[in-house]
Coordinates of C-alpha atoms in Angstrom, one line a residue:
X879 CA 15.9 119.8 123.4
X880 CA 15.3 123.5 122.0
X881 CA 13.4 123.8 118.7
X882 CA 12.5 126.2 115.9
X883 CA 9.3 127.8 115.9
X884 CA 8.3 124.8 113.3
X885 CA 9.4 122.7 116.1
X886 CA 12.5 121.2 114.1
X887 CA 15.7 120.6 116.1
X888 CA 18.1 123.6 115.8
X889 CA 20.4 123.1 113.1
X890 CA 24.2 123.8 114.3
X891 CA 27.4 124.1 111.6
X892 CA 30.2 123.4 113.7
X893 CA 33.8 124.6 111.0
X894 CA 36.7 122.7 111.9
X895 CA 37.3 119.3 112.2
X896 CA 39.6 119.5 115.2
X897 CA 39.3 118.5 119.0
X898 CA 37.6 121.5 119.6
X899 CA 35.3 121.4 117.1
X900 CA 34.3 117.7 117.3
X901 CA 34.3 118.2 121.0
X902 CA 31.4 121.3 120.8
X903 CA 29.9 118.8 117.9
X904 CA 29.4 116.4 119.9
X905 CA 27.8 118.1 123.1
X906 CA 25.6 120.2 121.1
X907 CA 24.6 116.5 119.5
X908 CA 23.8 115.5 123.0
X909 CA 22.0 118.4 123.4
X910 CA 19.3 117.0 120.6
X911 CA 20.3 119.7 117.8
X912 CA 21.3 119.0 114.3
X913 CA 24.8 119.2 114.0
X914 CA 26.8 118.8 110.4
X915 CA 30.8 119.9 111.1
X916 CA 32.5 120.6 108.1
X917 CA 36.4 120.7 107.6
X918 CA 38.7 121.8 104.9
X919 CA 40.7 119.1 104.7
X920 CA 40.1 115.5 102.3
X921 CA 41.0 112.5 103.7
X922 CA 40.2 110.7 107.0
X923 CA 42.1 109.0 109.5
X924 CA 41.6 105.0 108.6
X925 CA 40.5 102.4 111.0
X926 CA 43.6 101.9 113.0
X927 CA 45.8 104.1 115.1
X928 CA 48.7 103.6 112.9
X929 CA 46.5 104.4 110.0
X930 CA 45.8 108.0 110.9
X931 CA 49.5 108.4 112.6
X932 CA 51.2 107.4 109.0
X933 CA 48.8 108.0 106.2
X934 CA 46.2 111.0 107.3
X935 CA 47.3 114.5 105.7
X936 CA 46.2 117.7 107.1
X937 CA 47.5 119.8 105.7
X938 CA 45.1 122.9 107.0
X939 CA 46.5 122.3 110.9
X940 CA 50.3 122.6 111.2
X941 CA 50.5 121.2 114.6
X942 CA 48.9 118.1 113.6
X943 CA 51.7 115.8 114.1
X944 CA 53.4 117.7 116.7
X945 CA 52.9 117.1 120.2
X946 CA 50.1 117.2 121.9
X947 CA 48.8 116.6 126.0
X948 CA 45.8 116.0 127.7
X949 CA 45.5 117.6 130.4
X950 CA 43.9 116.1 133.6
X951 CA 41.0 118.9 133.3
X952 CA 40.6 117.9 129.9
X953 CA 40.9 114.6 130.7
X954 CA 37.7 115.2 133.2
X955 CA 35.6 117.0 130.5
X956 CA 35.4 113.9 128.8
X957 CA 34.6 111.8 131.7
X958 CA 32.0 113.8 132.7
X959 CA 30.4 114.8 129.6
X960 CA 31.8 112.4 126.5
X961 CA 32.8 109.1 128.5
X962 CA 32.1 107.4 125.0
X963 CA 35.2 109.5 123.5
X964 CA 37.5 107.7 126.4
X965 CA 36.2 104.5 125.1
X966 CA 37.4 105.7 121.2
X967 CA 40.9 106.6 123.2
X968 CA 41.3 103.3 124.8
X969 CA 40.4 101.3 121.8
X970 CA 43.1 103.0 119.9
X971 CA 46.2 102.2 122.2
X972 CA 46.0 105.8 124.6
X973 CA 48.2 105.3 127.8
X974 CA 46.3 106.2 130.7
X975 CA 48.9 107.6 133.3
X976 CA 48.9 110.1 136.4
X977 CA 50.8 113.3 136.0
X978 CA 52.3 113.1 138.9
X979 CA 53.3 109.7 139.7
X980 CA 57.0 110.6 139.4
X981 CA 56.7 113.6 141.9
X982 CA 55.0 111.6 144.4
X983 CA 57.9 109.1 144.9
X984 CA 60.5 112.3 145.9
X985 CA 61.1 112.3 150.0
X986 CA 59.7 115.9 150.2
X987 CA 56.3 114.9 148.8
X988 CA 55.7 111.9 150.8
X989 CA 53.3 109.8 148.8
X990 CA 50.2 109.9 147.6
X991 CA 46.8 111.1 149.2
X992 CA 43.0 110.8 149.1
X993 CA 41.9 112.6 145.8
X994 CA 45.3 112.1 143.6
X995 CA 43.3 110.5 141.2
X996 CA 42.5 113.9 139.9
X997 CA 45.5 114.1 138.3
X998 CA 44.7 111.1 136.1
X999 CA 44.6 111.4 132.4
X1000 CA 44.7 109.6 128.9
X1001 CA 47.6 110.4 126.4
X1002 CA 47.7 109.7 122.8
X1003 CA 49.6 111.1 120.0
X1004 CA 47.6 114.2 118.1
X1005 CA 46.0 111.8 114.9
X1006 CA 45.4 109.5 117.4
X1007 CA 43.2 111.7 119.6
X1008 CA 41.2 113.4 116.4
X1009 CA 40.7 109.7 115.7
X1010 CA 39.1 108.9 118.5
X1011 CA 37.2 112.1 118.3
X1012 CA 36.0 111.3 114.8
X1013 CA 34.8 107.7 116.0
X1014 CA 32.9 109.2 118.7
X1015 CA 31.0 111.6 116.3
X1016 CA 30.0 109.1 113.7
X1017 CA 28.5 107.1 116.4
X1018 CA 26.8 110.1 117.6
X1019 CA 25.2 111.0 114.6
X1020 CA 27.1 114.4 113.9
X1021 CA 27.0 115.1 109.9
X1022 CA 30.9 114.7 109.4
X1023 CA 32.2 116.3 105.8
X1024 CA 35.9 116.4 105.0
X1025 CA 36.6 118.5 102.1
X1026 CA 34.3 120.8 103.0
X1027 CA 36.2 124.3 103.0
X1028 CA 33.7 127.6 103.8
X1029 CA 34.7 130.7 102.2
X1030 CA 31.7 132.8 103.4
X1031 CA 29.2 133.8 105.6
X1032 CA 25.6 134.1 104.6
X1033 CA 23.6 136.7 106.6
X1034 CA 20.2 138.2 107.2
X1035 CA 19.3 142.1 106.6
X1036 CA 19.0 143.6 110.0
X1037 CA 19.7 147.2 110.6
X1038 CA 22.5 147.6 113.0
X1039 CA 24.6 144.2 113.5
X1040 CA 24.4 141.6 111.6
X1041 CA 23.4 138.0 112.1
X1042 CA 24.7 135.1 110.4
X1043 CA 22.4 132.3 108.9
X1044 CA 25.0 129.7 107.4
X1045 CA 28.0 129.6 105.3
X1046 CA 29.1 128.9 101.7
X1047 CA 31.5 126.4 100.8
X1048 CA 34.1 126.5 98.3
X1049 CA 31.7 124.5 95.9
X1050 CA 29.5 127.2 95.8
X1051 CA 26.7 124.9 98.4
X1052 CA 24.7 127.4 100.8
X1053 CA 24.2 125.6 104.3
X1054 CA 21.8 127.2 106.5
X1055 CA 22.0 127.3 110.2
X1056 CA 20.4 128.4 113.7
X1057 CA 24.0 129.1 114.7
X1058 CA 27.6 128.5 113.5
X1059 CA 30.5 127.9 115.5
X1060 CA 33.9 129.0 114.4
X1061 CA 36.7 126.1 115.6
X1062 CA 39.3 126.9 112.5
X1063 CA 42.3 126.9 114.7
X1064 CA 44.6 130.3 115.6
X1065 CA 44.9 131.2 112.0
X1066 CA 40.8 131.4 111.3
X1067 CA 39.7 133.1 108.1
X1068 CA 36.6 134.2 110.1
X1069 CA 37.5 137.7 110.9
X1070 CA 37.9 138.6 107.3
X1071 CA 34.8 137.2 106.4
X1072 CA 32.8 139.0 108.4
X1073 CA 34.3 142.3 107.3
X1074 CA 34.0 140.7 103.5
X1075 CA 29.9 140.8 104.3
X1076 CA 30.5 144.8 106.3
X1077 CA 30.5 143.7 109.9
X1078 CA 33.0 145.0 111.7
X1079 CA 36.4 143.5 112.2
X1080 CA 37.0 141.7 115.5
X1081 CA 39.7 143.1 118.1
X1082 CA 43.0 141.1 117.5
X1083 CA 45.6 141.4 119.8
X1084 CA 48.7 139.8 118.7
X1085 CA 52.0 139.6 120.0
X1086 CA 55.1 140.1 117.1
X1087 CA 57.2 137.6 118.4
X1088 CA 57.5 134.6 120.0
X1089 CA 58.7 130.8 120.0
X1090 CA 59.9 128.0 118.0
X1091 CA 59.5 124.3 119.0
X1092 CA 61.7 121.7 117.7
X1093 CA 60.0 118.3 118.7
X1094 CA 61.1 114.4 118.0
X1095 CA 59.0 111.4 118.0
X1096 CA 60.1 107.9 119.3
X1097 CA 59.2 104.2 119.8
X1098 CA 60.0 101.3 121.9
X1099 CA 60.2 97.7 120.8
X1100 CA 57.7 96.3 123.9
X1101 CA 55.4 99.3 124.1
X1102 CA 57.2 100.6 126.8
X1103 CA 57.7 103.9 127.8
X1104 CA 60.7 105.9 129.8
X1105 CA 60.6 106.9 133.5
X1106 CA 58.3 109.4 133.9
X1107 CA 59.8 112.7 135.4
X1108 CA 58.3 114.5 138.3
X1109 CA 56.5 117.2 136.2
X1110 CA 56.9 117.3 132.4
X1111 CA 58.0 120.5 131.8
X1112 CA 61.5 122.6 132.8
X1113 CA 62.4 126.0 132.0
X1114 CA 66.7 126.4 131.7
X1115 CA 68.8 129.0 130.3
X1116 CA 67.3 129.7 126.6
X1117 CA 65.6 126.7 125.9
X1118 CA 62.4 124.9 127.8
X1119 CA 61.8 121.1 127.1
X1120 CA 58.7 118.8 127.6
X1121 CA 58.2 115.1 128.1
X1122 CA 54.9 114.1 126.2
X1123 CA 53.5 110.1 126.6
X1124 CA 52.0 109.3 123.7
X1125 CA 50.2 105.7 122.9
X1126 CA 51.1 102.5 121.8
X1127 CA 54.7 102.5 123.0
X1128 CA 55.2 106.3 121.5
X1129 CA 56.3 110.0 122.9
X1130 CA 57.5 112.7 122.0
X1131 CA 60.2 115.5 123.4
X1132 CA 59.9 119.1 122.5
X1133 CA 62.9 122.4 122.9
X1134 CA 61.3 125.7 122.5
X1135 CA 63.4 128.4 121.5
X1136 CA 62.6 132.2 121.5
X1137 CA 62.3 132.7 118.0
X1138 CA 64.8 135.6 117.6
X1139 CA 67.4 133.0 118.8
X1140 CA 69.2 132.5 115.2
X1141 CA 71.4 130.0 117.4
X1142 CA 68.9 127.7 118.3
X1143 CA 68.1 127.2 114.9
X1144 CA 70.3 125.0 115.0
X1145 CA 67.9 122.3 116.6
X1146 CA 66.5 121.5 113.0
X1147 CA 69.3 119.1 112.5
X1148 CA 68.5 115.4 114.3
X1149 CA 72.5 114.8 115.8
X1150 CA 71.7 118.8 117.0
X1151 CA 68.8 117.9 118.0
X1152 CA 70.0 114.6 120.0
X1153 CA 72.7 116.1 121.6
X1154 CA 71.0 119.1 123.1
X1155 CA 68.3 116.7 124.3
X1156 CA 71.3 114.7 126.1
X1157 CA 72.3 117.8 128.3
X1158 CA 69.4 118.0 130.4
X1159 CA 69.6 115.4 132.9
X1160 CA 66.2 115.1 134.3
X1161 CA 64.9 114.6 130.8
X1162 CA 67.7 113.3 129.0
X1163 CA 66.4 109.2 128.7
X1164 CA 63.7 110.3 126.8
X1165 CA 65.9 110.7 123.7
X1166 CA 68.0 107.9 124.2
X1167 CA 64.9 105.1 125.7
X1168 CA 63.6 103.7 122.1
X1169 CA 64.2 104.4 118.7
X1170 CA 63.4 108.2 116.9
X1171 CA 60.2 107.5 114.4
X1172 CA 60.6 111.2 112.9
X1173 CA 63.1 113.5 112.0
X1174 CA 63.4 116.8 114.2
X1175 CA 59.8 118.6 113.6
X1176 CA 60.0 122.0 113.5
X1177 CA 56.9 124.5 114.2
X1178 CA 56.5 128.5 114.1
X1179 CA 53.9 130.8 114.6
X1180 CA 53.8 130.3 118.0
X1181 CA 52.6 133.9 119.3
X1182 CA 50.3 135.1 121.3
X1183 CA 46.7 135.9 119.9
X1184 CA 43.7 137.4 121.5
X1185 CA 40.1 138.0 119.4
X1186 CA 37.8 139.9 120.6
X1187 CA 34.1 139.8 119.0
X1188 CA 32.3 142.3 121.4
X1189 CA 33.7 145.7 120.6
X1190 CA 32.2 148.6 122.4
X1191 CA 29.5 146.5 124.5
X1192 CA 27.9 145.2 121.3
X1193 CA 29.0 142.1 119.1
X1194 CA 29.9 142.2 115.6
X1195 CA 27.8 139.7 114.4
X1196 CA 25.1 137.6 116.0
X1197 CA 24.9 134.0 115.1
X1198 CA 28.5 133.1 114.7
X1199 CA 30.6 132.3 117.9
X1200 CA 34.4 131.5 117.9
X1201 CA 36.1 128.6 120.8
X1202 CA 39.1 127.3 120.8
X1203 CA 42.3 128.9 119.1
X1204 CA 40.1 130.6 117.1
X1205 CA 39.0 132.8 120.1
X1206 CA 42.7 133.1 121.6
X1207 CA 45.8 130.9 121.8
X1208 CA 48.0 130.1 124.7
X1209 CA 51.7 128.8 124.5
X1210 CA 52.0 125.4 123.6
X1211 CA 55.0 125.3 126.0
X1212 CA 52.0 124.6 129.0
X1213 CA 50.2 122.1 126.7
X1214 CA 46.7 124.1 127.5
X1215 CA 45.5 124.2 124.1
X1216 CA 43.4 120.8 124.3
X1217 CA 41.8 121.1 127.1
X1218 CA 40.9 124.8 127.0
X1219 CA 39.6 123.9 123.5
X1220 CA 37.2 121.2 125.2
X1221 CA 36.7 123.6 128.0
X1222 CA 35.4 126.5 125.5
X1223 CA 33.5 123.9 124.1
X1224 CA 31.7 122.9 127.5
X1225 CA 31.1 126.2 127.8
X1226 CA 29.3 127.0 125.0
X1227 CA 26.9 124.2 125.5
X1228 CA 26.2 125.8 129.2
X1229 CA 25.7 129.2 127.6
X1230 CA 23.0 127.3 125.3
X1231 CA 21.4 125.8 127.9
X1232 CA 21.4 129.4 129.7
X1233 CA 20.3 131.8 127.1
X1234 CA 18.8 129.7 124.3
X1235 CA 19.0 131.2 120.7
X1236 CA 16.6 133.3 120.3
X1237 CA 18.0 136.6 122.1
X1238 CA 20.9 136.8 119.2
X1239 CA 22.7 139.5 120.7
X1240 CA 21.9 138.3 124.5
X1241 CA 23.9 135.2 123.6
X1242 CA 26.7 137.0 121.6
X1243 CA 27.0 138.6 124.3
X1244 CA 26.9 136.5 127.6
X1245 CA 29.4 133.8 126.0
X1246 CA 31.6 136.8 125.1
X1247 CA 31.6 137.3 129.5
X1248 CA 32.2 134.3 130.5
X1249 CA 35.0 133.4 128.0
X1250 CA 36.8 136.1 129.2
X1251 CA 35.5 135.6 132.7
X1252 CA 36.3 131.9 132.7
X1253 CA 39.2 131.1 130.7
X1254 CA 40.3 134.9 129.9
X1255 CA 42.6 134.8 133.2
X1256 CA 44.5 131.7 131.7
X1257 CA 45.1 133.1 128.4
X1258 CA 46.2 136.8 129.5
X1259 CA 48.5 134.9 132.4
X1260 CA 50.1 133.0 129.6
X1261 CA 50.6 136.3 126.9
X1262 CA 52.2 137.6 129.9
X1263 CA 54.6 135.0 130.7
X1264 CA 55.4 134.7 127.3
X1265 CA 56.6 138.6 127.5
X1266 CA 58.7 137.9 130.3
X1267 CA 59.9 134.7 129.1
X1268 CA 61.3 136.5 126.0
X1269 CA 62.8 139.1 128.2
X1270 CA 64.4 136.7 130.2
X1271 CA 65.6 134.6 127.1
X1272 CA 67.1 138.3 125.2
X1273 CA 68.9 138.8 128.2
X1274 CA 70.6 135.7 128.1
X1275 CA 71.9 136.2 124.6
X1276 CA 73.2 139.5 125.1
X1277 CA 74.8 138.5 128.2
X1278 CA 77.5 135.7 126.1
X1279 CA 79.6 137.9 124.3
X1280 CA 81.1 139.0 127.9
X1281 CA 80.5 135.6 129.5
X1282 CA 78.9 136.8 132.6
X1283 CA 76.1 135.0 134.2
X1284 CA 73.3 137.0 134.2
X1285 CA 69.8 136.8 136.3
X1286 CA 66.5 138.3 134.7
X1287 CA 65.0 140.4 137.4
X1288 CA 61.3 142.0 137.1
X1289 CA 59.1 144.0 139.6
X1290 CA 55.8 142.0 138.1
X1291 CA 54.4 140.4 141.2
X1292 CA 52.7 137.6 138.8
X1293 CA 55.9 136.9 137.1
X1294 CA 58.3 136.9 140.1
X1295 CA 55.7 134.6 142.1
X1296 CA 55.7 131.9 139.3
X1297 CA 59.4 131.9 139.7
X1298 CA 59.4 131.1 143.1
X1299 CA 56.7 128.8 142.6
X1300 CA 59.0 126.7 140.5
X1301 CA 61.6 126.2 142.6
X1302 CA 59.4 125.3 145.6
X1303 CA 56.7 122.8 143.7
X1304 CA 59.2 119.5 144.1
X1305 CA 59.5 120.2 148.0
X1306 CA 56.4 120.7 149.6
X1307 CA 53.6 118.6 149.1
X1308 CA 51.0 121.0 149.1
X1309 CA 52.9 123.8 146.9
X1310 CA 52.8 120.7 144.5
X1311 CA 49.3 119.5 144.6
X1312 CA 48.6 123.5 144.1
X1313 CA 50.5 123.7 141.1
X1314 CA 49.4 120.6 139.8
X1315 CA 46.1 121.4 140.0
X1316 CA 46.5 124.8 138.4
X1317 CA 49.3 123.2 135.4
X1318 CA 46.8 120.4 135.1
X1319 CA 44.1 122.5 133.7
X1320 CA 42.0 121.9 137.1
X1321 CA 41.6 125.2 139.1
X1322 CA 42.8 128.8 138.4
X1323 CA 45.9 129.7 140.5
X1324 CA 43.8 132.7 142.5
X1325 CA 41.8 128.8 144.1
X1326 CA 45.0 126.8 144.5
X1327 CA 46.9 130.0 145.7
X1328 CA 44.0 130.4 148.8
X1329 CA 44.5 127.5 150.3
X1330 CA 45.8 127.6 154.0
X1331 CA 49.4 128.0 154.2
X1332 CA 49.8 127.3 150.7
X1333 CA 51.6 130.9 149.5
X1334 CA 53.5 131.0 153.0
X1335 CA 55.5 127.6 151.9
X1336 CA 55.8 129.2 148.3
X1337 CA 57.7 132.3 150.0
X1338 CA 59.7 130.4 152.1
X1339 CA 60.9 127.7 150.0
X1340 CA 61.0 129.6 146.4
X1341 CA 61.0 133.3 147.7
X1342 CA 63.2 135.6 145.7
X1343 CA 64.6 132.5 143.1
X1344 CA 66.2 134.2 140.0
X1345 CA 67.6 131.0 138.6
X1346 CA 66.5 127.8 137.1
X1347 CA 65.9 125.2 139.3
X1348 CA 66.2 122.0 137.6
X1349 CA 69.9 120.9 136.4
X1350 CA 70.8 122.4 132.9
X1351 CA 73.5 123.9 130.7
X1352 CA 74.4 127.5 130.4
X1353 CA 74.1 129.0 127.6
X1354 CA 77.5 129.0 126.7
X1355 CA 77.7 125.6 127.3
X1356 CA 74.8 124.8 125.2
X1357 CA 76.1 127.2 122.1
X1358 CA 79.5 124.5 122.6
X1359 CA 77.3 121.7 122.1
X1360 CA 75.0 123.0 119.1
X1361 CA 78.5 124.0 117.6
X1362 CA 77.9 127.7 117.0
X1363 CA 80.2 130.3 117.4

């Protein structure tokens, strides 16, 4: 355990109240420091898992009760480092399933193997999981205050950058600190105020467009769930859909749209909603398996967003670092926001460990590198797709008015070789282990890529695919079902 000079544990204020933020929280309270993690928003989640599903507000998170996965390398984090958090999850009706037991029942894959288990995972519906989370820290001993909004930064005069020693909260209470960590989601008010106390303003890169998702909520009678489908997620002519298990007999179904698709607004309406869901066969008796518990949840502000906090070689402040969607967001489509969130959060207890906190700028600095070294690659892969994906989706409404079937074709290497890794992952039984792994959160795709014979099979299998491999509509078909003209 590191200490002050006066040999008092280091005191870290950990803002937001999310699963990145209670994640760090928690490992930094394992660490020995002081940890008090203050969030905006009143309230709490109750005792019970229906308790913080029906009657906990947060108004300050707009994803809250929209979908949310797991990952398996999230999934891991906590098993490693937070076992008691599993325990929370259990307690509170998660469904512990294997992402791909569906895929490991088609002829082409052949079965399971030695070291499947990998792919294991717990899934639980978002209120559910902070829940849990909450639990965990209480038991921890991590200073938990809802309510709590910070509207500033305090600092210490030093001459070139400077350095954060705690925050002010919106009741005008000063909380000192050895460090604070920013987990306030994608839409963090930390940027502004460190220019409001003359640091300079961090790098944003932000993309102007980008997708809507249009997500439903149902329940079965027994606590059952639907048959699982061999990977969760499909990509079809100008619409993408994912299957996510939640707990207690609960899951969800989300259609993301470009947002520039007017048409696809459509999906707002539930019998909309319901009949889309219907033409995707793969999918399809995940709407119709149970009864709907919500109406159709709709959720913008989807884009792309990357922060950068060391501009020029130096950092903009010292004693304030950023994880999670406060640092950069990925597409919700993949489902990697958890579990890079838990994974920015391991991180920064490593970097701790490392560099300690007494070089301020040393550890600005070497948490800024291997962010971008470790889980930069992720995040720029997915701005990318998200590019392309648009691209492919503009095309595709441009293309009805002459009703021609149209293919989106790119010279991007990265782009062209996810394509062809789609249509080959269901019929080889490495390709799909690779992309499991790399989908799962597990291993970046250069690793999963390198292994013998792997990229051969991708080539010959999925080599030069244009189209969408799973069974879907056009979209002429589907602008006859949503009933536009």
């Amino acid at each position: 355990m590191r200490t002050t000079k006066e040999g008092r544990p280091m005191h870290v204020v950990v803002l937001g109240g999310g699963p990145t933020g209670t994640t760090a929280a928690l490992l930094l309270a394992a660490e020995g420091h002081r940890v008090t993690l203050l969030d905006k928003d009143s309230g709490g989640p109750g005792a019970e898992a229906e308790q913080a599903w029906d009657q906990w507000r947060r108004p300050g998170v707009n994803q809250f009760r929209h979908p949310h996965i797991l990952l398996p390398g999230g999934y891991q984090v906590l098993a490693r480092e937070l076992p008691d958090v599993l325990t929370e999850l259990r307690a509170l009706g998660a469904r512990e399933h294997n992402m791909l037991d569906a895929a490991f029942e088609l002829p082409a894959i052949g079965g399971r193997r030695p070291g499947d288990e990998r792919f294991d995972t717990l899934s639980a519906r978002r209120p559910v999981i902070e829940q849990g989370l909450g639990n965990a820290a209480a038991k921890a001993g991590v200073t938990v205050r809802r309510d709590a909004p910070v509207t500033g930064l305090l600092t210490e005069a030093v001459a070139a950058i400077p350095h954060i020693t705690g925050v002010r909260t919106a009741q005008g209470e000063d909380i000192s600190a050895d460090l604070v960590i920013d987990a306030m989601g994608r839409n963090s008010p930390a940027s502004k105020m460190l220019t409001d106390i003359g640091a300079a303003a961090p790098v944003l890169d932000k993309h102007e467009t980008g997708f809507l998702a249009y997500s439903r909520y149902f329940r079965s009678a027994d606590g059952s769930y639907p048959e699982q489908v061999a990977w969760p997620l499909e990509h079809h002519d100008s619409l993408g859909l994912t299957t996510v298990p939640g707990d207690a007999g609960t899951w969800a179904i989300a259609l993301f749209v470009s947002a520039e698709d007017r048409a696809m607004r459509a999906l707002s309406d539930a019998q909309v909603w319901q009949r889309v869901a219907a033409l995707y066969p793969n999918m399809a008796h995940w709407a119709s398996y149970g009864e709907p518990i919500t109406g159709v949840l709709a959720m913008a502000g989807m884009e792309s967003r990357h922060r950068s906090f060391v501009v020029g070689g130096k950092p903009v402040a010292t004693g304030l670092l950023s994880i999670g969607d406060a640092w950069a967001t990925t597409n919700p489509t993949f489902g990697f926001g958890l579990t890079m969130g838990m994974s920015h959060a391991l991180l920064l207890r490593d970097v701790l460990r490392e560099s300690g906190f007494d070089d301020r700028e040393k550890l600005a600095r070497r948490f800024d590198e291997l962010t971008n070294g470790t889980l930069g690659p992720t995040q720029q892969a997915s701005a990318a797709w998200d590019l392309h994906r648009l691209a492919q989706i503009d095309l595709e409404i441009e293309a009805i008015p002459y009703q021609q079937s149209v293919a989106y074709r790119t010279e991007d290497p990265e782009w062209n070789l996810r394509q062809a890794v789609e249509a080959a992952k269901l019929r080889d039984p490495d390709v799909l282990r690779a992309f499991g792994d790399v989908g799962s959160g597990l291993v970046g795709p250069e690793e999963a890529l390198g292994r013998p014979g792997v990229l051969d099979r991708i080539n010959e299998l999925g080599g030069g695919a244009t189209g969408y491999p799973e069974p879907g509509p056009s979209r002429a078909e589907l602008l006859t079902v949503i009933g536009a003209k």
